[in-house]
CSV table of C-alpha atoms and ligand atoms in Angstrom, one decimal:
chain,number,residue,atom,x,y,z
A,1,UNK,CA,-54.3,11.1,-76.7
A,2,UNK,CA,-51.3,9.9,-74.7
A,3,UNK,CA,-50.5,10.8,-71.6
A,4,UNK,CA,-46.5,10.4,-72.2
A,5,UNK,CA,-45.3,13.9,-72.5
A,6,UNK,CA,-46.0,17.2,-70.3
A,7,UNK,CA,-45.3,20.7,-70.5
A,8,UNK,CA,-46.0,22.4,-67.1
A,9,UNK,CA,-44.9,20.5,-63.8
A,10,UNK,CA,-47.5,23.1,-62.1
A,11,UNK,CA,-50.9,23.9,-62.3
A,12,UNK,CA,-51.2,27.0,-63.9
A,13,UNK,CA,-52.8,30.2,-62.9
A,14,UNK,CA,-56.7,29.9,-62.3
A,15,UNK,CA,-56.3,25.5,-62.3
A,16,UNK,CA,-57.1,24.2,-58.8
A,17,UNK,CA,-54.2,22.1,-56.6
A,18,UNK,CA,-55.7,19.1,-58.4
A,19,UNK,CA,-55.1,20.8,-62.1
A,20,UNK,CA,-58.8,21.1,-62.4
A,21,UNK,CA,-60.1,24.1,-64.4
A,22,UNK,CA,-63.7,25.0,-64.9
A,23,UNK,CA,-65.0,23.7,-68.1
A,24,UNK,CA,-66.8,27.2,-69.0
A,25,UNK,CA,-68.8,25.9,-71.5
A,26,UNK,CA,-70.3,29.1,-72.1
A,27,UNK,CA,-66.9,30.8,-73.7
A,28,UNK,CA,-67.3,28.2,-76.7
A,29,UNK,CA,-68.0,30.4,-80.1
A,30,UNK,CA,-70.8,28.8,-82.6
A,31,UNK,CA,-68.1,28.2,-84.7
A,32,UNK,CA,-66.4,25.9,-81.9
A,33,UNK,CA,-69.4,24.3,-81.9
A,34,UNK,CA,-70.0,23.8,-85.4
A,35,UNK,CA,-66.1,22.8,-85.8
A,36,UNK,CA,-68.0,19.7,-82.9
A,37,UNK,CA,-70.9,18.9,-84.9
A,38,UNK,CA,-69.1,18.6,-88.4
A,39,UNK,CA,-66.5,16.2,-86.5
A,40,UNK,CA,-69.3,14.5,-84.9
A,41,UNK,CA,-71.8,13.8,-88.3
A,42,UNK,CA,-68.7,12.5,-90.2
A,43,UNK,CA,-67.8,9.9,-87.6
A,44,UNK,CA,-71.5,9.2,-86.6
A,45,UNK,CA,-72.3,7.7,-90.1
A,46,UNK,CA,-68.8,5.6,-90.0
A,47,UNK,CA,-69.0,3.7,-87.0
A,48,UNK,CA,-71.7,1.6,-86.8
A,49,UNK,CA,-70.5,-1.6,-87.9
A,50,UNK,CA,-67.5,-0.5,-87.0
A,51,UNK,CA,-67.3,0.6,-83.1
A,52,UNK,CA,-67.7,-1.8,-80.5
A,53,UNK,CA,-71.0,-2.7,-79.3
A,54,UNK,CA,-69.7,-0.7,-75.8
A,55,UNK,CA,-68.8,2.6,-77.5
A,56,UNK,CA,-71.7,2.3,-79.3
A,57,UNK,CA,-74.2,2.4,-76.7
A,58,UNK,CA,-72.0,4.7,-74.6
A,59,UNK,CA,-73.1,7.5,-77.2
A,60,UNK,CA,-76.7,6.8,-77.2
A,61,UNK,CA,-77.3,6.5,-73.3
A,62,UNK,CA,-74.9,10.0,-72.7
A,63,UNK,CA,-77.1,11.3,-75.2
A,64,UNK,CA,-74.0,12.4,-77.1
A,65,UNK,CA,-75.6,13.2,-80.0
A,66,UNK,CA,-77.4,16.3,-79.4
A,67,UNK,CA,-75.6,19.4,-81.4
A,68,UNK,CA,-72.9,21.5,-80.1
A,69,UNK,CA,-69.7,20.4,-77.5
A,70,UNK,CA,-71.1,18.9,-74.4
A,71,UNK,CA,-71.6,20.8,-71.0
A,72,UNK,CA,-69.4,18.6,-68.6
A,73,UNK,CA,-72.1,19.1,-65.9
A,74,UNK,CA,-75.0,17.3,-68.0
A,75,UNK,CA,-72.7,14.4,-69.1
A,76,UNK,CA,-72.0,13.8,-65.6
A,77,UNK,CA,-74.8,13.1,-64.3
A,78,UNK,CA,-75.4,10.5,-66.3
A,79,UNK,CA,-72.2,9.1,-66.0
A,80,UNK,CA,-72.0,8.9,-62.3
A,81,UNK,CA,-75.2,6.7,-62.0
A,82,UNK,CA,-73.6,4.6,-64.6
A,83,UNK,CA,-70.4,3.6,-63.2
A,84,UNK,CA,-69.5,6.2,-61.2
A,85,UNK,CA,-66.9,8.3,-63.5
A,86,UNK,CA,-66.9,12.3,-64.1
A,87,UNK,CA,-65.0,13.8,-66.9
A,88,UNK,CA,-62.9,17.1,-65.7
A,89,UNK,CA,-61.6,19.6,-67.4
A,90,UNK,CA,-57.5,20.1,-67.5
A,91,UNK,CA,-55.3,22.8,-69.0
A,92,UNK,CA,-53.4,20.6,-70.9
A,93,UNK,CA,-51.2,17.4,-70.5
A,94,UNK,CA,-50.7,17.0,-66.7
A,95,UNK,CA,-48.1,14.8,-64.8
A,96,UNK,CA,-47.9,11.0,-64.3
A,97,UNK,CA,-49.2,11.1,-60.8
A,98,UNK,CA,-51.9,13.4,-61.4
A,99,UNK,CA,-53.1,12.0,-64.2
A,100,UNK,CA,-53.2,8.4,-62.4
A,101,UNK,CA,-54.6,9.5,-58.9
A,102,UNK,CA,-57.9,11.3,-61.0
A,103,UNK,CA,-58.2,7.8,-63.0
A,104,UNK,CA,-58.1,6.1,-59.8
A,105,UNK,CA,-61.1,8.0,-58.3
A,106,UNK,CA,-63.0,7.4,-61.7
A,107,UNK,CA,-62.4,11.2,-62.8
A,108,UNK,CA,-61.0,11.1,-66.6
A,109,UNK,CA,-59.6,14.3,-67.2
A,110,UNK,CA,-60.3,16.0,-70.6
A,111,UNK,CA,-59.0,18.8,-73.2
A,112,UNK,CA,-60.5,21.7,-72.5
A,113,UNK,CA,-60.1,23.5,-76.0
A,114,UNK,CA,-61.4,22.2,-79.7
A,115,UNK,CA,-59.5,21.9,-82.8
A,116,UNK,CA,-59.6,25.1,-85.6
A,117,UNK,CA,-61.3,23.9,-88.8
A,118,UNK,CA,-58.1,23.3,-90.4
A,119,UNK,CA,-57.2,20.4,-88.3
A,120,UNK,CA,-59.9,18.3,-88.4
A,121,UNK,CA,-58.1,15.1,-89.3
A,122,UNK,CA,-55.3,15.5,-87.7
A,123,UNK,CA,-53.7,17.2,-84.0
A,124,UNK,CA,-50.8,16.9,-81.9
A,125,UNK,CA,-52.9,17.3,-78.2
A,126,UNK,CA,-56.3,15.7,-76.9
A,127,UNK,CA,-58.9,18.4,-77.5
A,128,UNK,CA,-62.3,17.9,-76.6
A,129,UNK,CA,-63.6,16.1,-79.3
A,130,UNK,CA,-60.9,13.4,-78.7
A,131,UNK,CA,-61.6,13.2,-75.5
A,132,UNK,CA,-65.0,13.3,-75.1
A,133,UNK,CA,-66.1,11.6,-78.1
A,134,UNK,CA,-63.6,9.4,-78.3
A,135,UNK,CA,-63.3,8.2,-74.0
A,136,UNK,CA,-66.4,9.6,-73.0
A,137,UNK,CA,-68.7,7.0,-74.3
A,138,UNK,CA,-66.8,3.6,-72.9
A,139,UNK,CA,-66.1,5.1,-69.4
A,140,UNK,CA,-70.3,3.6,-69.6
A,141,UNK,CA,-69.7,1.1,-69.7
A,142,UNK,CA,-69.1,-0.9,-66.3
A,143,UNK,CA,-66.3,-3.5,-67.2
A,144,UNK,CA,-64.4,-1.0,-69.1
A,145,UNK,CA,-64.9,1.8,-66.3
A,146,UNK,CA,-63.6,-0.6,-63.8
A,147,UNK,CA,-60.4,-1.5,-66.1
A,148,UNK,CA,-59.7,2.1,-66.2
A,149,UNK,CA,-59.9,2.6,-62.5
A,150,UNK,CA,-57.8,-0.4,-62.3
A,151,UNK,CA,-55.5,1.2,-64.7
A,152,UNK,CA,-54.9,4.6,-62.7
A,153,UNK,CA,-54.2,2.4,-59.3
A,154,UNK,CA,-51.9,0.5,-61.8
A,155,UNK,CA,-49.9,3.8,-62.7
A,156,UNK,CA,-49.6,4.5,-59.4
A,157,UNK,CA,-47.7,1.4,-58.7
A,158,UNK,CA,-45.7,2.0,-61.7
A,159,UNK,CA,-44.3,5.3,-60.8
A,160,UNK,CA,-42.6,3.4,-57.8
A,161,UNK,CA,-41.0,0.9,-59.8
A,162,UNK,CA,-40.1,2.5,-63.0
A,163,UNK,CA,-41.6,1.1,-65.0
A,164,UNK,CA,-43.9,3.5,-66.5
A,165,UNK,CA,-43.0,3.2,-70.2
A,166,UNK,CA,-44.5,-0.6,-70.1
A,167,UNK,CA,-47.7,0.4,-68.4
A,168,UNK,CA,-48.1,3.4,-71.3
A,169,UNK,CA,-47.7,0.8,-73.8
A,170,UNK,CA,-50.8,-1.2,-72.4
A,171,UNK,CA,-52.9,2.1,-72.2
A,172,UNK,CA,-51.8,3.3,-75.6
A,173,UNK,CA,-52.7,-0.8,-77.6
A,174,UNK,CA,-55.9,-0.7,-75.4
A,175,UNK,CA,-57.6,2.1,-74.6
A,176,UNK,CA,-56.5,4.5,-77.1
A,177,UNK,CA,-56.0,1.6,-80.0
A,178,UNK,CA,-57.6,-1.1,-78.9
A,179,UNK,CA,-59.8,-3.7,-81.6
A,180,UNK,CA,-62.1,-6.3,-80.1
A,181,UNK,CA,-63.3,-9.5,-81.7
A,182,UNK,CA,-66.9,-9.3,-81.3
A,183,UNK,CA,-69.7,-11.9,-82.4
A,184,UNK,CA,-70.6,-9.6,-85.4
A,185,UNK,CA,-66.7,-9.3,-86.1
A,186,UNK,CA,-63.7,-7.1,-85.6
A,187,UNK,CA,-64.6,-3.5,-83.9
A,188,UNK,CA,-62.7,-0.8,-82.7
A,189,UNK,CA,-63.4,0.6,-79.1
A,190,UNK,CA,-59.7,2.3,-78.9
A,191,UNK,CA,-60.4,6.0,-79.0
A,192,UNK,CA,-58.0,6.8,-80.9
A,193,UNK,CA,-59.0,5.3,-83.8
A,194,UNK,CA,-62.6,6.0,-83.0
A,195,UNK,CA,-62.3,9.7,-82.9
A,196,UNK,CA,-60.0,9.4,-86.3
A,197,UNK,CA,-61.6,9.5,-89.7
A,198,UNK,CA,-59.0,7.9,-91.5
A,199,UNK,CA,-57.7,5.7,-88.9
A,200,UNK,CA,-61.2,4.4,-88.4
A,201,UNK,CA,-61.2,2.8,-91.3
A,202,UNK,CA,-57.7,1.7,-91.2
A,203,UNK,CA,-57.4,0.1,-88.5
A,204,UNK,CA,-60.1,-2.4,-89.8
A,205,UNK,CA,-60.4,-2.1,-93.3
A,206,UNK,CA,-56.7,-1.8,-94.8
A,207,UNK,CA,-54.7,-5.0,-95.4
A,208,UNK,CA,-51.7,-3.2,-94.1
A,209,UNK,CA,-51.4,-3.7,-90.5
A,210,UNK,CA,-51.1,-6.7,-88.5
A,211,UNK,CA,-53.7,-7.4,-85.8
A,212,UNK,CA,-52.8,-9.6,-83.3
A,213,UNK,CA,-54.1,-11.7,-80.4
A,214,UNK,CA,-53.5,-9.5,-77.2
A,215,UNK,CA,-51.2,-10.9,-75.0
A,216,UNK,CA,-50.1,-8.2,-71.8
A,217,UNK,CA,-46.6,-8.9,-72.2
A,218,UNK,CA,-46.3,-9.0,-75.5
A,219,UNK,CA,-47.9,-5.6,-75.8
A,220,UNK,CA,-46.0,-4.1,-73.3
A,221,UNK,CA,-42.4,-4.9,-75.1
A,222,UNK,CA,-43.6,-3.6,-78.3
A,223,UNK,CA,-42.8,0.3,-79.4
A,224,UNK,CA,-45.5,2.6,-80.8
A,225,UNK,CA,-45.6,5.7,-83.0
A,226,UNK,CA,-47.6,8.6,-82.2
A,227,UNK,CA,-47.5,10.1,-85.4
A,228,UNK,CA,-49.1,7.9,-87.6
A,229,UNK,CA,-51.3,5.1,-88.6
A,230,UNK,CA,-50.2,2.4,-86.0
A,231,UNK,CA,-49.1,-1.0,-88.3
A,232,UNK,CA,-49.9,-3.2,-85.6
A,233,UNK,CA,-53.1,-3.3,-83.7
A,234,UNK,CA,-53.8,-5.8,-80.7
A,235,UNK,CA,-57.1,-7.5,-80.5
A,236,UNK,CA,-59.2,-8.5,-77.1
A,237,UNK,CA,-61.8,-11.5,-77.1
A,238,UNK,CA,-63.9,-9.1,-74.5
A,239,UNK,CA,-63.9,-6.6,-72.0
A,240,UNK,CA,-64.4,-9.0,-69.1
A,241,UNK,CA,-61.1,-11.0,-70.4
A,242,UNK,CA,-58.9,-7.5,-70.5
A,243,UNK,CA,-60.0,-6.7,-67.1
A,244,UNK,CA,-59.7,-10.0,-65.5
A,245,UNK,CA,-55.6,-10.8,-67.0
A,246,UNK,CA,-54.7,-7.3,-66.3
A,247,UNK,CA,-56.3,-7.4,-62.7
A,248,UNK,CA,-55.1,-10.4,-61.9
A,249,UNK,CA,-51.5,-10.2,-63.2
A,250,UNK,CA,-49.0,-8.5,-60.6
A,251,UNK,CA,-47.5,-6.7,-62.9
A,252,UNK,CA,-44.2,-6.4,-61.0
A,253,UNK,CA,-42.5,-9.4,-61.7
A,254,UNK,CA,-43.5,-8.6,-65.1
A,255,UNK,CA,-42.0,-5.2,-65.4
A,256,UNK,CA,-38.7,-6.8,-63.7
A,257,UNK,CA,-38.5,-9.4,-66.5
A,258,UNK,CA,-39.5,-6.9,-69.3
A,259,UNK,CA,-36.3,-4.7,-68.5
A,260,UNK,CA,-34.4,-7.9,-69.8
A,261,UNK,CA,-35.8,-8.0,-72.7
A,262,UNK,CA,-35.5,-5.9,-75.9
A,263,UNK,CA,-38.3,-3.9,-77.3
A,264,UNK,CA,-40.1,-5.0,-80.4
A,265,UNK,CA,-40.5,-2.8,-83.2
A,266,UNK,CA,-43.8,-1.4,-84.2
A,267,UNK,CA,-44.6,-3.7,-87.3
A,268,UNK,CA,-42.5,-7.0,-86.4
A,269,UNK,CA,-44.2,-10.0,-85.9
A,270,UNK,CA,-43.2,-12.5,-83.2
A,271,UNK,CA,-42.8,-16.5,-83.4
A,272,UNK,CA,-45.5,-16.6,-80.2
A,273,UNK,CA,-48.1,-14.3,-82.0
A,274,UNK,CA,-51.3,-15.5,-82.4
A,275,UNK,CA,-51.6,-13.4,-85.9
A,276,UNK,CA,-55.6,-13.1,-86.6
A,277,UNK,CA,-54.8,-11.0,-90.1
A,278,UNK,CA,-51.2,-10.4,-91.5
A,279,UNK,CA,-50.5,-7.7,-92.6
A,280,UNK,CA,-48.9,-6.0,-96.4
A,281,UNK,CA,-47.5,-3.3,-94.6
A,282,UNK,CA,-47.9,-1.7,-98.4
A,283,UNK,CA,-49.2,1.5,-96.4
A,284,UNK,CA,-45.6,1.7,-94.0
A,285,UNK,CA,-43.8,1.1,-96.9
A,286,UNK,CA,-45.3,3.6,-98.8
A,287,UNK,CA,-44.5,5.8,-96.5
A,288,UNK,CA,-41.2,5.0,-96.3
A,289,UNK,CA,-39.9,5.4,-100.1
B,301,LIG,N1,-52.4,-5.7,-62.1
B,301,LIG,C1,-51.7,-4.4,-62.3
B,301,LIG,C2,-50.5,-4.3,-61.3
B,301,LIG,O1,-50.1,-5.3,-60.7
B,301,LIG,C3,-52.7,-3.3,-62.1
B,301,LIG,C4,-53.4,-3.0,-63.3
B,301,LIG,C5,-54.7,-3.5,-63.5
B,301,LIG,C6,-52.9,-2.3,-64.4
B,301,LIG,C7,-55.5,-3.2,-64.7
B,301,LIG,C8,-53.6,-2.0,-65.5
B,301,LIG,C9,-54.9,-2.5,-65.7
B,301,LIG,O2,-49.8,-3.3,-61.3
B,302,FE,FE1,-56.8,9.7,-75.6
């Protein structure tokens, strides 16, 4: 799910120079695969109405729904003709500049193990079924893929100025918990939330969190929590809008006035926010006592 924290600062044995690792699709038990399908049925009859239109027909053209963890070679194909993007397999969490350079070159690198039964709702690492179910489907769709790619060249960049904990902050309120206002309504296409069963009806159901108008520099100043529900969630008018401010923002000048400014925290609502439901924060404080 994040990309923030790594354990190994070298590939280990039997990963390429590039971190790569076969997928081996073959080595997955039928209970790994059933562990895919049970995840897969229960967030298959939650999200329509609820995913974006984008994630949404993601699934159906990758064919997603066909039983069993998908073979990385089969989804490819597909993908590539779409917009160009490969999902690879990785051991694990891999650095900052690794991670970046595969987005860059439209390769999304992916969990290579699945969760035991007794974490189906909830798991520290991106396994596959986060990964793939969750990111697969939007890397088909072309705006979104070319934010992505955009995003990678942008963590590039960011390594050299140091400003990588604003650029995470972007990824993690977008891509991984990113809402979108769409004609039909509010929808998720973060896939975070969309490979969540309680979080996917959280995020747009509970009068607890904020959701906010997405603003890039607002988002980056604001602190998140891995562990949990997020209380506030930012909300894009399109795809086409995301990629266009964050393409055609330089995002240094940004970072340099950012590190002048103090971080706000995770349920605090600003004077400049464009607030499109306020939230209780009844579940946060629930939590709390
Ligand atoms: N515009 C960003 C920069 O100047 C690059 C970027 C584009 C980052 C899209 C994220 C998403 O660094
Ligand atoms: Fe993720």
């Amino acid at each position: 799910m994040a990309e923030e924290t790594h354990v190994l600062d070298r590939p280990p044995p039997g990963a390429a120079a590039d971190w790569t690792v076969p997928q081996d699709w073959e080595r997955f038990t039928p209970e790994e695969h059933a562990t895919w399908d049970t995840l897969f049925a229960r967030q298959a009859k939650l999200l329509p109405g609820r995913a974006s239109n984008a994630w949404l027909r993601g699934l159906d053209v990758l064919h997603l729904d066909r039983p069993g963890i998908p073979r990385y070679e089969e989804l490819n194909e597909r993908l590539m003709k779409l917009t160009g993007w490969q999902v690879i397999a990785v051991p694990g969490l891999v650095p900052d500049d690794v991670f970046f350079d595969h987005m860059a070159n439209r390769r999304f690198v992916a969990g290579n193990f699945i969760r035991r039964p007794d974490q189906l709702d909830y798991l520290e690492e991106p396994d596959v079924f986060h990964d793939v179910f969750g990111h697969v489907p939007m890397l088909a769709d072309p705006v979104f893929g070319d934010y992505l790619a955009a995003y990678g060249r942008g963590g590039q960049r960011a390594l050299g100025l140091d400003a990588l904990k604003y650029l995470g902050r972007l990824y993690w309120y977008t891509v991984e918990f990113g809402l979108i206002a769409e004609p039909e309504g509010m929808r998720i296409y973060g896939s975070g939330i969309v490979s969540s069963y309680a979080e996917s009806r959280f995020a747009l159901d509970d009068p607890s969190p904020n959701r906010i108008a997405f603003d890039i520099a607002r988002v980056m100043r604001t602190e998140y929590r891995i562990d949990d529900f997020q209380q506030n969630y930012f909300v894009i008018p399109s795809f086409d809008e995301l990629l266009r401010q964050t393409v055609e923002t330089d995002f240094a000048p940004l970072y340099e006035m950012l590190k002048e400014q103090p971080d706000i925290p995770v349920a605090a609502i600003e004077p400049e926010d464009v607030v499109l439901t306020q939230g209780t924060q009844d579940y946060a404080r629930g939590r709390a006592a």
